[in-house]
mmCIF file of C-alpha atoms and ligand atoms in Angstrom:
data_model
loop_
_atom_site.group_PDB
_atom_site.id
_atom_site.type_symbol
_atom_site.label_atom_id
_atom_site.label_comp_id
_atom_site.label_asym_id
_atom_site.label_seq_id
_atom_site.Cartn_x
_atom_site.Cartn_y
_atom_site.Cartn_z
ATOM 1 C CA UNK A 1 36.702 20.362 -20.746
ATOM 2 C CA UNK A 2 38.623 21.855 -17.798
ATOM 3 C CA UNK A 3 40.986 19.823 -15.640
ATOM 4 C CA UNK A 4 40.296 19.144 -11.977
ATOM 5 C CA UNK A 5 43.034 21.603 -10.930
ATOM 6 C CA UNK A 6 41.683 24.334 -13.240
ATOM 7 C CA UNK A 7 38.172 23.911 -11.857
ATOM 8 C CA UNK A 8 39.343 24.102 -8.256
ATOM 9 C CA UNK A 9 41.518 27.153 -8.981
ATOM 10 C CA UNK A 10 38.590 28.847 -10.717
ATOM 11 C CA UNK A 11 36.673 28.621 -7.431
ATOM 12 C CA UNK A 12 39.374 30.740 -5.753
ATOM 13 C CA UNK A 13 38.888 33.596 -8.220
ATOM 14 C CA UNK A 14 35.092 33.344 -8.528
ATOM 15 C CA UNK A 15 33.112 31.296 -6.050
ATOM 16 C CA UNK A 16 29.710 31.971 -7.571
ATOM 17 C CA UNK A 17 27.825 29.197 -9.345
ATOM 18 C CA UNK A 18 24.165 28.868 -10.231
ATOM 19 C CA UNK A 19 23.749 25.320 -8.965
ATOM 20 C CA UNK A 20 25.933 23.110 -6.797
ATOM 21 C CA UNK A 21 25.133 19.398 -6.992
ATOM 22 C CA UNK A 22 26.487 17.335 -4.118
ATOM 23 C CA UNK A 23 26.865 13.679 -5.103
ATOM 24 C CA UNK A 24 27.833 12.197 -8.462
ATOM 25 C CA UNK A 25 25.768 9.009 -8.417
ATOM 26 C CA UNK A 26 23.102 8.376 -11.044
ATOM 27 C CA UNK A 27 20.759 11.021 -9.618
ATOM 28 C CA UNK A 28 23.384 13.749 -9.350
ATOM 29 C CA UNK A 29 24.769 12.868 -12.787
ATOM 30 C CA UNK A 30 21.309 12.901 -14.374
ATOM 31 C CA UNK A 31 20.384 16.266 -12.851
ATOM 32 C CA UNK A 32 23.815 17.631 -13.840
ATOM 33 C CA UNK A 33 23.342 16.679 -17.489
ATOM 34 C CA UNK A 34 19.765 17.974 -17.648
ATOM 35 C CA UNK A 35 20.711 21.368 -16.228
ATOM 36 C CA UNK A 36 23.838 21.707 -18.356
ATOM 37 C CA UNK A 37 21.855 20.935 -21.516
ATOM 38 C CA UNK A 38 19.599 23.849 -20.569
ATOM 39 C CA UNK A 39 22.633 26.145 -20.374
ATOM 40 C CA UNK A 40 22.728 26.443 -16.580
ATOM 41 C CA UNK A 41 26.179 26.721 -15.002
ATOM 42 C CA UNK A 42 26.572 23.822 -12.610
ATOM 43 C CA UNK A 43 29.275 22.491 -10.318
ATOM 44 C CA UNK A 44 29.064 18.772 -9.511
ATOM 45 C CA UNK A 45 31.168 17.437 -6.636
ATOM 46 C CA UNK A 46 31.607 13.943 -5.255
ATOM 47 C CA UNK A 47 33.599 12.997 -2.189
ATOM 48 C CA UNK A 48 34.846 9.887 -3.919
ATOM 49 C CA UNK A 49 34.881 8.470 -7.458
ATOM 50 C CA UNK A 50 31.812 9.381 -9.474
ATOM 51 C CA UNK A 51 29.272 6.578 -9.245
ATOM 52 C CA UNK A 52 31.126 4.776 -6.499
ATOM 53 C CA UNK A 53 28.181 4.763 -4.070
ATOM 54 C CA UNK A 54 24.842 3.000 -4.373
ATOM 55 C CA UNK A 55 24.859 3.489 -8.132
ATOM 56 C CA UNK A 56 27.737 1.006 -8.432
ATOM 57 C CA UNK A 57 26.144 -1.524 -6.080
ATOM 58 C CA UNK A 58 22.917 -2.312 -7.888
ATOM 59 C CA UNK A 59 21.515 -5.598 -9.144
ATOM 60 C CA UNK A 60 22.383 -4.338 -12.644
ATOM 61 C CA UNK A 61 18.700 -4.217 -13.620
ATOM 62 C CA UNK A 62 16.576 -1.642 -15.369
ATOM 63 C CA UNK A 63 13.319 -2.812 -13.831
ATOM 64 C CA UNK A 64 10.083 -2.452 -15.734
ATOM 65 C CA UNK A 65 8.106 -2.091 -12.512
ATOM 66 C CA UNK A 66 6.441 -5.525 -12.404
ATOM 67 C CA UNK A 67 6.450 -5.487 -8.609
ATOM 68 C CA UNK A 68 4.240 -2.366 -8.466
ATOM 69 C CA UNK A 69 1.401 -4.313 -10.119
ATOM 70 C CA UNK A 70 0.532 -6.002 -6.835
ATOM 71 C CA UNK A 71 -0.268 -2.614 -5.323
ATOM 72 C CA UNK A 72 -2.397 -1.682 -8.333
ATOM 73 C CA UNK A 73 -0.066 1.200 -9.128
ATOM 74 C CA UNK A 74 -0.495 1.048 -12.908
ATOM 75 C CA UNK A 75 0.810 4.540 -13.596
ATOM 76 C CA UNK A 76 4.053 3.688 -11.791
ATOM 77 C CA UNK A 77 4.370 0.458 -13.805
ATOM 78 C CA UNK A 78 3.838 2.416 -17.045
ATOM 79 C CA UNK A 79 6.434 4.975 -15.986
ATOM 80 C CA UNK A 80 8.957 2.233 -15.115
ATOM 81 C CA UNK A 81 8.350 0.517 -18.474
ATOM 82 C CA UNK A 82 8.761 3.845 -20.277
ATOM 83 C CA UNK A 83 12.025 4.632 -18.478
ATOM 84 C CA UNK A 84 13.364 1.116 -19.017
ATOM 85 C CA UNK A 85 12.579 1.332 -22.727
ATOM 86 C CA UNK A 86 14.297 4.718 -22.935
ATOM 87 C CA UNK A 87 17.408 3.180 -21.386
ATOM 88 C CA UNK A 88 17.343 0.311 -23.887
ATOM 89 C CA UNK A 89 16.994 2.831 -26.722
ATOM 90 C CA UNK A 90 19.465 5.458 -25.468
ATOM 91 C CA UNK A 91 22.178 3.206 -24.042
ATOM 92 C CA UNK A 92 22.023 0.036 -26.150
ATOM 93 C CA UNK A 93 25.733 -0.533 -25.511
ATOM 94 C CA UNK A 94 24.990 -1.119 -21.803
ATOM 95 C CA UNK A 95 21.280 -1.898 -21.459
ATOM 96 C CA UNK A 96 19.792 -5.031 -22.995
ATOM 97 C CA UNK A 97 16.455 -6.826 -22.800
ATOM 98 C CA UNK A 98 16.861 -9.576 -20.224
ATOM 99 C CA UNK A 99 14.794 -12.773 -20.295
ATOM 100 C CA UNK A 100 13.746 -13.222 -16.682
ATOM 101 C CA UNK A 101 12.596 -16.665 -15.625
ATOM 102 C CA UNK A 102 10.529 -17.362 -12.529
ATOM 103 C CA UNK A 103 10.603 -20.979 -11.308
ATOM 104 C CA UNK A 104 7.142 -21.718 -9.869
ATOM 105 C CA UNK A 105 6.467 -24.255 -7.127
ATOM 106 C CA UNK A 106 2.684 -23.966 -6.565
ATOM 107 C CA UNK A 107 -0.421 -23.566 -8.738
ATOM 108 C CA UNK A 108 -2.992 -21.590 -6.708
ATOM 109 C CA UNK A 109 -0.986 -19.976 -3.923
ATOM 110 C CA UNK A 110 -1.280 -16.244 -3.248
ATOM 111 C CA UNK A 111 -4.553 -15.478 -5.076
ATOM 112 C CA UNK A 112 -6.624 -14.246 -2.134
ATOM 113 C CA UNK A 113 -3.636 -12.511 -0.615
ATOM 114 C CA UNK A 114 -2.908 -10.677 -3.883
ATOM 115 C CA UNK A 115 -6.535 -9.518 -4.148
ATOM 116 C CA UNK A 116 -6.460 -8.117 -0.612
ATOM 117 C CA UNK A 117 -3.112 -6.467 -1.278
ATOM 118 C CA UNK A 118 -4.377 -5.007 -4.554
ATOM 119 C CA UNK A 119 -7.335 -3.529 -2.647
ATOM 120 C CA UNK A 120 -4.916 -2.055 -0.122
ATOM 121 C CA UNK A 121 -6.340 -4.127 2.741
ATOM 122 C CA UNK A 122 -3.116 -5.927 3.669
ATOM 123 C CA UNK A 123 0.557 -5.437 2.974
ATOM 124 C CA UNK A 124 2.044 -8.911 3.248
ATOM 125 C CA UNK A 125 2.882 -11.328 0.480
ATOM 126 C CA UNK A 126 2.686 -15.105 0.371
ATOM 127 C CA UNK A 127 4.285 -17.411 -2.174
ATOM 128 C CA UNK A 128 2.942 -16.571 -5.617
ATOM 129 C CA UNK A 129 1.548 -19.554 -7.541
ATOM 130 C CA UNK A 130 1.326 -20.150 -11.305
ATOM 131 C CA UNK A 131 -2.202 -18.737 -11.752
ATOM 132 C CA UNK A 132 -1.385 -15.508 -9.956
ATOM 133 C CA UNK A 133 1.855 -15.100 -11.905
ATOM 134 C CA UNK A 134 -0.041 -15.757 -15.164
ATOM 135 C CA UNK A 135 -2.580 -13.030 -14.307
ATOM 136 C CA UNK A 136 0.164 -10.604 -13.310
ATOM 137 C CA UNK A 137 2.274 -11.159 -16.413
ATOM 138 C CA UNK A 138 -0.790 -10.911 -18.700
ATOM 139 C CA UNK A 139 -1.694 -7.515 -17.222
ATOM 140 C CA UNK A 140 1.962 -6.524 -17.489
ATOM 141 C CA UNK A 141 1.997 -7.425 -21.197
ATOM 142 C CA UNK A 142 -1.067 -5.234 -21.728
ATOM 143 C CA UNK A 143 0.767 -2.308 -20.158
ATOM 144 C CA UNK A 144 3.875 -3.036 -22.235
ATOM 145 C CA UNK A 145 1.910 -3.505 -25.456
ATOM 146 C CA UNK A 146 1.852 0.184 -26.415
ATOM 147 C CA UNK A 147 5.618 -0.024 -26.880
ATOM 148 C CA UNK A 148 6.790 -3.570 -27.502
ATOM 149 C CA UNK A 149 10.503 -3.038 -26.936
ATOM 150 C CA UNK A 150 10.699 -6.498 -25.342
ATOM 151 C CA UNK A 151 8.815 -9.747 -26.126
ATOM 152 C CA UNK A 152 5.677 -10.888 -24.267
ATOM 153 C CA UNK A 153 5.804 -13.433 -21.433
ATOM 154 C CA UNK A 154 5.581 -17.192 -21.908
ATOM 155 C CA UNK A 155 5.153 -20.268 -19.704
ATOM 156 C CA UNK A 156 7.098 -23.534 -19.949
ATOM 157 C CA UNK A 157 6.029 -26.925 -18.623
ATOM 158 C CA UNK A 158 8.139 -28.673 -16.007
ATOM 159 C CA UNK A 159 9.737 -31.020 -18.533
ATOM 160 C CA UNK A 160 10.531 -28.213 -20.989
ATOM 161 C CA UNK A 161 11.900 -26.097 -18.143
ATOM 162 C CA UNK A 162 14.194 -28.896 -16.992
ATOM 163 C CA UNK A 163 15.363 -29.415 -20.552
ATOM 164 C CA UNK A 164 16.098 -25.687 -20.864
ATOM 165 C CA UNK A 165 17.576 -25.258 -17.341
ATOM 166 C CA UNK A 166 18.870 -28.752 -16.496
ATOM 167 C CA UNK A 167 20.115 -28.001 -12.975
ATOM 168 C CA UNK A 168 16.958 -26.240 -11.815
ATOM 169 C CA UNK A 169 15.247 -27.532 -8.671
ATOM 170 C CA UNK A 170 13.130 -30.450 -9.983
ATOM 171 C CA UNK A 171 10.368 -29.819 -7.450
ATOM 172 C CA UNK A 172 9.188 -26.763 -9.431
ATOM 173 C CA UNK A 173 5.998 -27.277 -11.436
ATOM 174 C CA UNK A 174 6.666 -24.895 -14.345
ATOM 175 C CA UNK A 175 8.485 -21.667 -15.194
ATOM 176 C CA UNK A 176 7.346 -18.300 -16.509
ATOM 177 C CA UNK A 177 9.577 -16.017 -18.542
ATOM 178 C CA UNK A 178 9.053 -12.306 -19.037
ATOM 179 C CA UNK A 179 11.452 -9.583 -20.123
ATOM 180 C CA UNK A 180 13.167 -6.956 -18.054
ATOM 181 C CA UNK A 181 16.464 -5.267 -18.880
ATOM 182 C CA UNK A 182 19.987 -5.614 -17.573
ATOM 183 C CA UNK A 183 22.519 -2.831 -17.236
ATOM 184 C CA UNK A 184 25.911 -4.393 -17.792
ATOM 185 C CA UNK A 185 27.853 -1.529 -16.179
ATOM 186 C CA UNK A 186 25.582 0.898 -14.278
ATOM 187 C CA UNK A 187 28.542 3.008 -13.187
ATOM 188 C CA UNK A 188 29.559 3.524 -16.826
ATOM 189 C CA UNK A 189 26.074 4.858 -17.656
ATOM 190 C CA UNK A 190 26.543 7.385 -14.879
ATOM 191 C CA UNK A 191 30.032 8.386 -16.066
ATOM 192 C CA UNK A 192 28.768 8.807 -19.626
ATOM 193 C CA UNK A 193 26.050 11.212 -18.435
ATOM 194 C CA UNK A 194 28.723 13.317 -16.732
ATOM 195 C CA UNK A 195 31.109 13.199 -19.719
ATOM 196 C CA UNK A 196 28.258 14.078 -22.071
ATOM 197 C CA UNK A 197 27.460 17.160 -19.990
ATOM 198 C CA UNK A 198 31.118 18.204 -19.730
ATOM 199 C CA UNK A 199 31.338 18.396 -23.503
ATOM 200 C CA UNK A 200 28.662 21.107 -23.523
ATOM 201 C CA UNK A 201 31.114 23.798 -22.423
ATOM 202 C CA UNK A 202 32.763 25.469 -19.454
ATOM 203 C CA UNK A 203 29.428 26.087 -17.721
ATOM 204 C CA UNK A 204 29.620 22.364 -16.821
ATOM 205 C CA UNK A 205 32.160 21.631 -14.092
ATOM 206 C CA UNK A 206 32.571 18.315 -12.301
ATOM 207 C CA UNK A 207 35.190 17.376 -9.713
ATOM 208 C CA UNK A 208 35.539 14.162 -7.775
ATOM 209 C CA UNK A 209 37.298 13.653 -4.441
ATOM 210 C CA UNK A 210 35.774 16.937 -3.307
ATOM 211 C CA UNK A 211 33.369 16.817 -0.349
ATOM 212 C CA UNK A 212 30.768 19.267 0.814
ATOM 213 C CA UNK A 213 31.747 19.684 4.456
ATOM 214 C CA UNK A 214 29.944 22.715 5.814
ATOM 215 C CA UNK A 215 27.935 25.854 5.207
ATOM 216 C CA UNK A 216 27.545 29.335 6.594
ATOM 217 C CA UNK A 217 25.066 31.935 5.351
ATOM 218 C CA UNK A 218 24.767 31.224 1.615
ATOM 219 C CA UNK A 219 28.283 29.799 1.314
ATOM 220 C CA UNK A 220 29.101 26.077 1.062
ATOM 221 C CA UNK A 221 32.508 24.823 2.148
ATOM 222 C CA UNK A 222 34.179 22.151 0.034
ATOM 223 C CA UNK A 223 37.242 20.058 0.866
ATOM 224 C CA UNK A 224 39.649 18.564 -1.642
ATOM 225 C CA UNK A 225 40.048 15.013 -0.306
ATOM 226 C CA UNK A 226 43.365 14.612 -2.136
ATOM 227 C CA UNK A 227 45.111 17.646 -0.639
ATOM 228 C CA UNK A 228 42.975 18.671 2.334
ATOM 229 C CA UNK A 229 42.613 22.192 0.878
ATOM 230 C CA UNK A 230 39.263 23.874 1.395
ATOM 231 C CA UNK A 231 37.271 26.030 -0.989
ATOM 232 C CA UNK A 232 34.090 28.044 -0.712
ATOM 233 C CA UNK A 233 31.310 28.313 -3.261
ATOM 234 C CA UNK A 234 28.319 30.587 -3.338
ATOM 235 C CA UNK A 235 25.568 28.706 -5.170
ATOM 236 C CA UNK A 236 22.117 30.115 -5.865
ATOM 237 C CA UNK A 237 20.753 26.632 -5.304
ATOM 238 C CA UNK A 238 22.130 23.412 -3.824
ATOM 239 C CA UNK A 239 20.961 19.980 -4.996
ATOM 240 C CA UNK A 240 21.702 17.349 -2.398
ATOM 241 C CA UNK A 241 22.038 14.147 -4.445
ATOM 242 C CA UNK A 242 24.091 12.296 -1.862
ATOM 243 C CA UNK A 243 21.910 9.160 -1.850
ATOM 244 C CA UNK A 244 22.273 7.351 1.480
ATOM 245 C CA UNK A 245 24.511 10.196 2.728
ATOM 246 C CA UNK A 246 21.715 12.711 2.161
ATOM 247 C CA UNK A 247 21.038 13.301 5.870
ATOM 248 C CA UNK A 248 24.753 13.542 6.680
ATOM 249 C CA UNK A 249 25.168 16.159 3.952
ATOM 250 C CA UNK A 250 22.088 18.059 5.114
ATOM 251 C CA UNK A 251 23.491 18.030 8.629
ATOM 252 C CA UNK A 252 26.777 19.507 7.414
ATOM 253 C CA UNK A 253 24.706 22.167 5.615
ATOM 254 C CA UNK A 254 22.917 22.834 8.918
ATOM 255 C CA UNK A 255 19.635 21.311 7.735
ATOM 256 C CA UNK A 256 18.559 18.425 9.936
ATOM 257 C CA UNK A 257 16.596 15.714 8.129
ATOM 258 C CA UNK A 258 15.997 11.983 8.418
ATOM 259 C CA UNK A 259 15.063 10.962 4.888
ATOM 260 C CA UNK A 260 17.093 7.758 4.717
ATOM 261 C CA UNK A 261 16.232 4.784 6.914
ATOM 262 C CA UNK A 262 19.624 3.090 6.863
ATOM 263 C CA UNK A 263 19.554 -0.225 5.037
ATOM 264 C CA UNK A 264 21.984 -2.035 2.782
ATOM 265 C CA UNK A 265 21.926 -4.785 0.196
ATOM 266 C CA UNK A 266 24.783 -7.007 -0.940
ATOM 267 C CA UNK A 267 25.651 -9.112 -3.973
ATOM 268 C CA UNK A 268 28.296 -11.669 -4.799
ATOM 269 C CA UNK A 269 29.764 -12.614 -8.169
ATOM 270 C CA UNK A 270 30.697 -16.261 -8.519
ATOM 271 C CA UNK A 271 32.838 -18.005 -11.090
ATOM 272 C CA UNK A 272 30.807 -21.187 -11.519
ATOM 273 C CA UNK A 273 30.546 -22.307 -15.132
ATOM 274 C CA UNK A 274 28.077 -25.060 -14.229
ATOM 275 C CA UNK A 275 25.492 -22.487 -13.107
ATOM 276 C CA UNK A 276 26.543 -19.959 -15.729
ATOM 277 C CA UNK A 277 25.843 -22.536 -18.459
ATOM 278 C CA UNK A 278 22.625 -23.639 -16.754
ATOM 279 C CA UNK A 279 21.090 -20.149 -16.731
ATOM 280 C CA UNK A 280 22.367 -19.125 -20.170
ATOM 281 C CA UNK A 281 21.249 -15.562 -20.864
ATOM 282 C CA UNK A 282 18.351 -15.740 -18.358
ATOM 283 C CA UNK A 283 17.979 -14.099 -15.008
ATOM 284 C CA UNK A 284 16.459 -16.541 -12.507
ATOM 285 C CA UNK A 285 14.139 -14.483 -10.324
ATOM 286 C CA UNK A 286 12.488 -16.183 -7.377
ATOM 287 C CA UNK A 287 11.096 -15.989 -3.889
ATOM 288 C CA UNK A 288 13.583 -17.247 -1.339
ATOM 289 C CA UNK A 289 12.525 -19.212 1.759
ATOM 290 C CA UNK A 290 12.211 -15.973 3.745
ATOM 291 C CA UNK A 291 9.786 -14.540 1.146
ATOM 292 C CA UNK A 292 12.321 -12.115 -0.316
ATOM 293 C CA UNK A 293 12.636 -11.818 -4.081
ATOM 294 C CA UNK A 294 16.187 -12.702 -5.072
ATOM 295 C CA UNK A 295 18.072 -13.213 -8.296
ATOM 296 C CA UNK A 296 20.737 -15.303 -9.948
ATOM 297 C CA UNK A 297 21.740 -13.839 -13.281
ATOM 298 C CA UNK A 298 24.495 -13.729 -15.865
ATOM 299 C CA UNK A 299 27.113 -11.006 -15.683
ATOM 300 C CA UNK A 300 29.586 -11.374 -18.542
ATOM 301 C CA UNK A 301 30.790 -14.981 -18.174
ATOM 302 C CA UNK A 302 30.174 -15.057 -14.413
ATOM 303 C CA UNK A 303 27.084 -15.244 -12.182
ATOM 304 C CA UNK A 304 25.665 -12.368 -10.139
ATOM 305 C CA UNK A 305 23.749 -13.347 -6.995
ATOM 306 C CA UNK A 306 21.712 -10.944 -4.897
ATOM 307 C CA UNK A 307 20.442 -9.439 -2.816
ATOM 308 C CA UNK A 308 20.057 -9.057 0.913
ATOM 309 C CA UNK A 309 18.344 -6.243 2.790
ATOM 310 C CA UNK A 310 19.706 -5.453 6.225
ATOM 311 C CA UNK A 311 19.838 -2.544 8.625
ATOM 312 C CA UNK A 312 22.988 -0.445 8.285
ATOM 313 C CA UNK A 313 23.236 3.069 9.647
ATOM 314 C CA UNK A 314 26.524 4.184 8.122
ATOM 315 C CA UNK A 315 26.770 4.053 4.303
ATOM 316 C CA UNK A 316 30.568 4.276 4.576
ATOM 317 C CA UNK A 317 30.645 0.948 6.433
ATOM 318 C CA UNK A 318 28.580 -1.225 4.082
ATOM 319 C CA UNK A 319 30.155 -4.543 3.162
ATOM 320 C CA UNK A 320 29.076 -8.089 2.392
ATOM 321 C CA UNK A 321 29.302 -10.067 5.641
ATOM 322 C CA UNK A 322 30.014 -13.817 6.069
ATOM 323 C CA UNK A 323 26.344 -14.268 7.097
ATOM 324 C CA UNK A 324 25.205 -12.739 3.809
ATOM 325 C CA UNK A 325 27.547 -15.064 1.918
ATOM 326 C CA UNK A 326 25.941 -18.035 3.739
ATOM 327 C CA UNK A 327 22.502 -16.689 2.742
ATOM 328 C CA UNK A 328 23.557 -16.505 -0.914
ATOM 329 C CA UNK A 329 25.064 -19.992 -0.972
ATOM 330 C CA UNK A 330 21.873 -21.417 0.594
ATOM 331 C CA UNK A 331 19.632 -19.643 -1.922
ATOM 332 C CA UNK A 332 21.712 -20.888 -4.867
ATOM 333 C CA UNK A 333 21.460 -24.423 -3.462
ATOM 334 C CA UNK A 334 17.673 -24.025 -3.127
ATOM 335 C CA UNK A 335 17.344 -23.239 -6.821
ATOM 336 C CA UNK A 336 20.194 -25.409 -8.141
ATOM 337 C CA UNK A 337 20.443 -28.254 -5.598
ATOM 338 C CA UNK A 338 22.661 -30.406 -7.789
ATOM 339 C CA UNK A 339 25.234 -27.709 -8.525
ATOM 340 C CA UNK A 340 28.672 -27.661 -6.942
ATOM 341 C CA UNK A 341 28.803 -24.274 -5.272
ATOM 342 C CA UNK A 342 31.404 -23.165 -2.764
ATOM 343 C CA UNK A 343 32.611 -19.950 -1.187
ATOM 344 C CA UNK A 344 35.962 -20.145 -2.954
ATOM 345 C CA UNK A 345 34.112 -19.505 -6.237
ATOM 346 C CA UNK A 346 33.265 -15.975 -5.058
ATOM 347 C CA UNK A 347 35.419 -13.567 -7.029
ATOM 348 C CA UNK A 348 33.789 -10.294 -5.987
ATOM 349 C CA UNK A 349 31.242 -8.940 -3.570
ATOM 350 C CA UNK A 350 29.701 -5.511 -3.213
ATOM 351 C CA UNK A 351 27.182 -3.683 -1.057
ATOM 352 C CA UNK A 352 25.263 -0.454 -1.212
HETATM 353 C C1 FAD B 401 21.283 -3.493 -3.057
HETATM 354 C C2 FAD B 401 20.673 -2.530 -4.042
HETATM 355 C C3 FAD B 401 20.341 -2.967 -5.314
HETATM 356 C C4 FAD B 401 19.762 -2.087 -6.229
HETATM 357 N N1 FAD B 401 19.480 -2.540 -7.483
HETATM 358 C C5 FAD B 401 18.963 -1.691 -8.391
HETATM 359 C C6 FAD B 401 18.744 -2.124 -9.721
HETATM 360 O O1 FAD B 401 19.013 -3.265 -10.084
HETATM 361 N N2 FAD B 401 18.238 -1.230 -10.602
HETATM 362 C C7 FAD B 401 17.949 0.065 -10.224
HETATM 363 O O2 FAD B 401 17.487 0.841 -11.071
HETATM 364 N N3 FAD B 401 18.151 0.505 -8.970
HETATM 365 C C8 FAD B 401 18.665 -0.336 -8.055
HETATM 366 N N4 FAD B 401 18.900 0.098 -6.787
HETATM 367 C C9 FAD B 401 18.590 1.488 -6.451
HETATM 368 C C10 FAD B 401 19.695 2.411 -6.992
HETATM 369 O O3 FAD B 401 20.959 1.841 -6.755
HETATM 370 C C11 FAD B 401 19.628 3.766 -6.312
HETATM 371 O O4 FAD B 401 18.313 4.283 -6.430
HETATM 372 C C12 FAD B 401 20.584 4.760 -6.961
HETATM 373 O O5 FAD B 401 21.855 4.206 -7.193
HETATM 374 C C13 FAD B 401 20.719 5.967 -6.069
HETATM 375 O O6 FAD B 401 21.600 6.836 -6.709
HETATM 376 P P1 FAD B 401 22.022 8.191 -6.024
HETATM 377 O O7 FAD B 401 22.731 8.996 -7.047
HETATM 378 O O8 FAD B 401 20.848 8.824 -5.363
HETATM 379 O O9 FAD B 401 23.000 7.760 -4.817
HETATM 380 P P2 FAD B 401 24.510 7.242 -4.868
HETATM 381 O O10 FAD B 401 24.816 6.456 -6.065
HETATM 382 O O11 FAD B 401 24.783 6.604 -3.556
HETATM 383 O O12 FAD B 401 25.345 8.581 -4.996
HETATM 384 C C14 FAD B 401 25.533 9.458 -3.915
HETATM 385 C C15 FAD B 401 26.907 10.071 -4.077
HETATM 386 O O13 FAD B 401 27.041 11.108 -3.114
HETATM 387 C C16 FAD B 401 28.419 11.175 -2.769
HETATM 388 N N5 FAD B 401 28.550 11.918 -1.512
HETATM 389 C C17 FAD B 401 28.150 11.532 -0.286
HETATM 390 N N6 FAD B 401 28.448 12.479 0.616
HETATM 391 C C18 FAD B 401 29.043 13.501 -0.057
HETATM 392 C C19 FAD B 401 29.590 14.763 0.323
HETATM 393 N N7 FAD B 401 29.586 15.191 1.596
HETATM 394 N N8 FAD B 401 30.140 15.536 -0.635
HETATM 395 C C20 FAD B 401 30.186 15.123 -1.934
HETATM 396 N N9 FAD B 401 29.678 13.937 -2.338
HETATM 397 C C21 FAD B 401 29.113 13.140 -1.413
HETATM 398 C C22 FAD B 401 28.822 9.706 -2.664
HETATM 399 O O14 FAD B 401 30.221 9.526 -2.790
HETATM 400 C C23 FAD B 401 28.041 9.083 -3.818
HETATM 401 O O15 FAD B 401 28.827 8.944 -4.986
HETATM 402 C C24 FAD B 401 19.491 -0.749 -5.852
HETATM 403 C C25 FAD B 401 19.828 -0.305 -4.575
HETATM 404 C C26 FAD B 401 20.423 -1.171 -3.684
HETATM 405 C C27 FAD B 401 20.795 -0.679 -2.310
#
């Protein structure tokens, strides 16, 4: 495995490379590893730390695609289940089955709406009641059944739910639990993909703190963010895997696009043992008052709370604002009204 300096110096003597990948998040890292395994010589660059962008700001979930059921997109659900199961199998040190519990507040709500949405006639959602959730999770189990990596769903009565989750909002009528998967450290999964590829030989080169800053003819200009030095590479193909920066990178490569709409989501991590003990190893997944699906889940011995979805045009400026913190505190209080939650319990926040 070559050092950063060696890789950069090698570009001075020979700037040709088969494929240049711009962006070392999960997509760039995955493409990098795939190509390297096929023997292609690839240069991966990231303007910052690898996996420091959106890939480090996730809800730490490997979703099995439950949400796509409402649109009747069964093939997408199957694909999501397949990919989630592959992650559980291939990265068992980071990805674990996650019991996901939905507190339910109504019995019949959402049935007609879900039918119309399934038929593609409307695109709004209303609060999902117990019957609808039962139907959804039963179909989901059927789709999972060909590969039972995780257990089937189950329902718990109100009294059993309160015994299991004592602080839960007592106005719920029952809970449903199905299984998804959690990724303890998504950024580590990304780093491992890159390290795995680098072990394949010198045709795999990866350097961080190197930005793609311009292009002319078939040459791409790179800048070492640590020294300011610039380098040129002559790739046969460029993969723009810059996530939310994709349009900025295209612009610097003289290709004008508007693929990314400009939104952000934030999370907070709170040190609240009362809630941590109350949820145990379960993610609590629910519809907030504004209709958004939000989560409160364990992360090591702390609690991860997310997420918002707000307009943000510049991915370099994303941060968790005081208003988002207020939103999170209110949603925790909705689900755990008797818990003592305060802003000084927030030990970390992140956005992407
Ligand atoms: C709030 C939120 C929660 C999410 N939760 C989940 C979840 O629980 N599970 C899930 O599977 N998905 C989740 N996602 C989606 C997931 O995070 C993204 O699909 C994924 O991380 C995108 O990865 P990426 O590699 O495309 O982009 P990124 O991870 O953003 O990587 C892009 C990289 O490009 C680099 N870059 C930018 N410009 C340049 C340049 N000029 N030169 C060199 N490098 C450059 C950046 O530094 C960055 O590292 C979530 C997304 C958000 C916003």
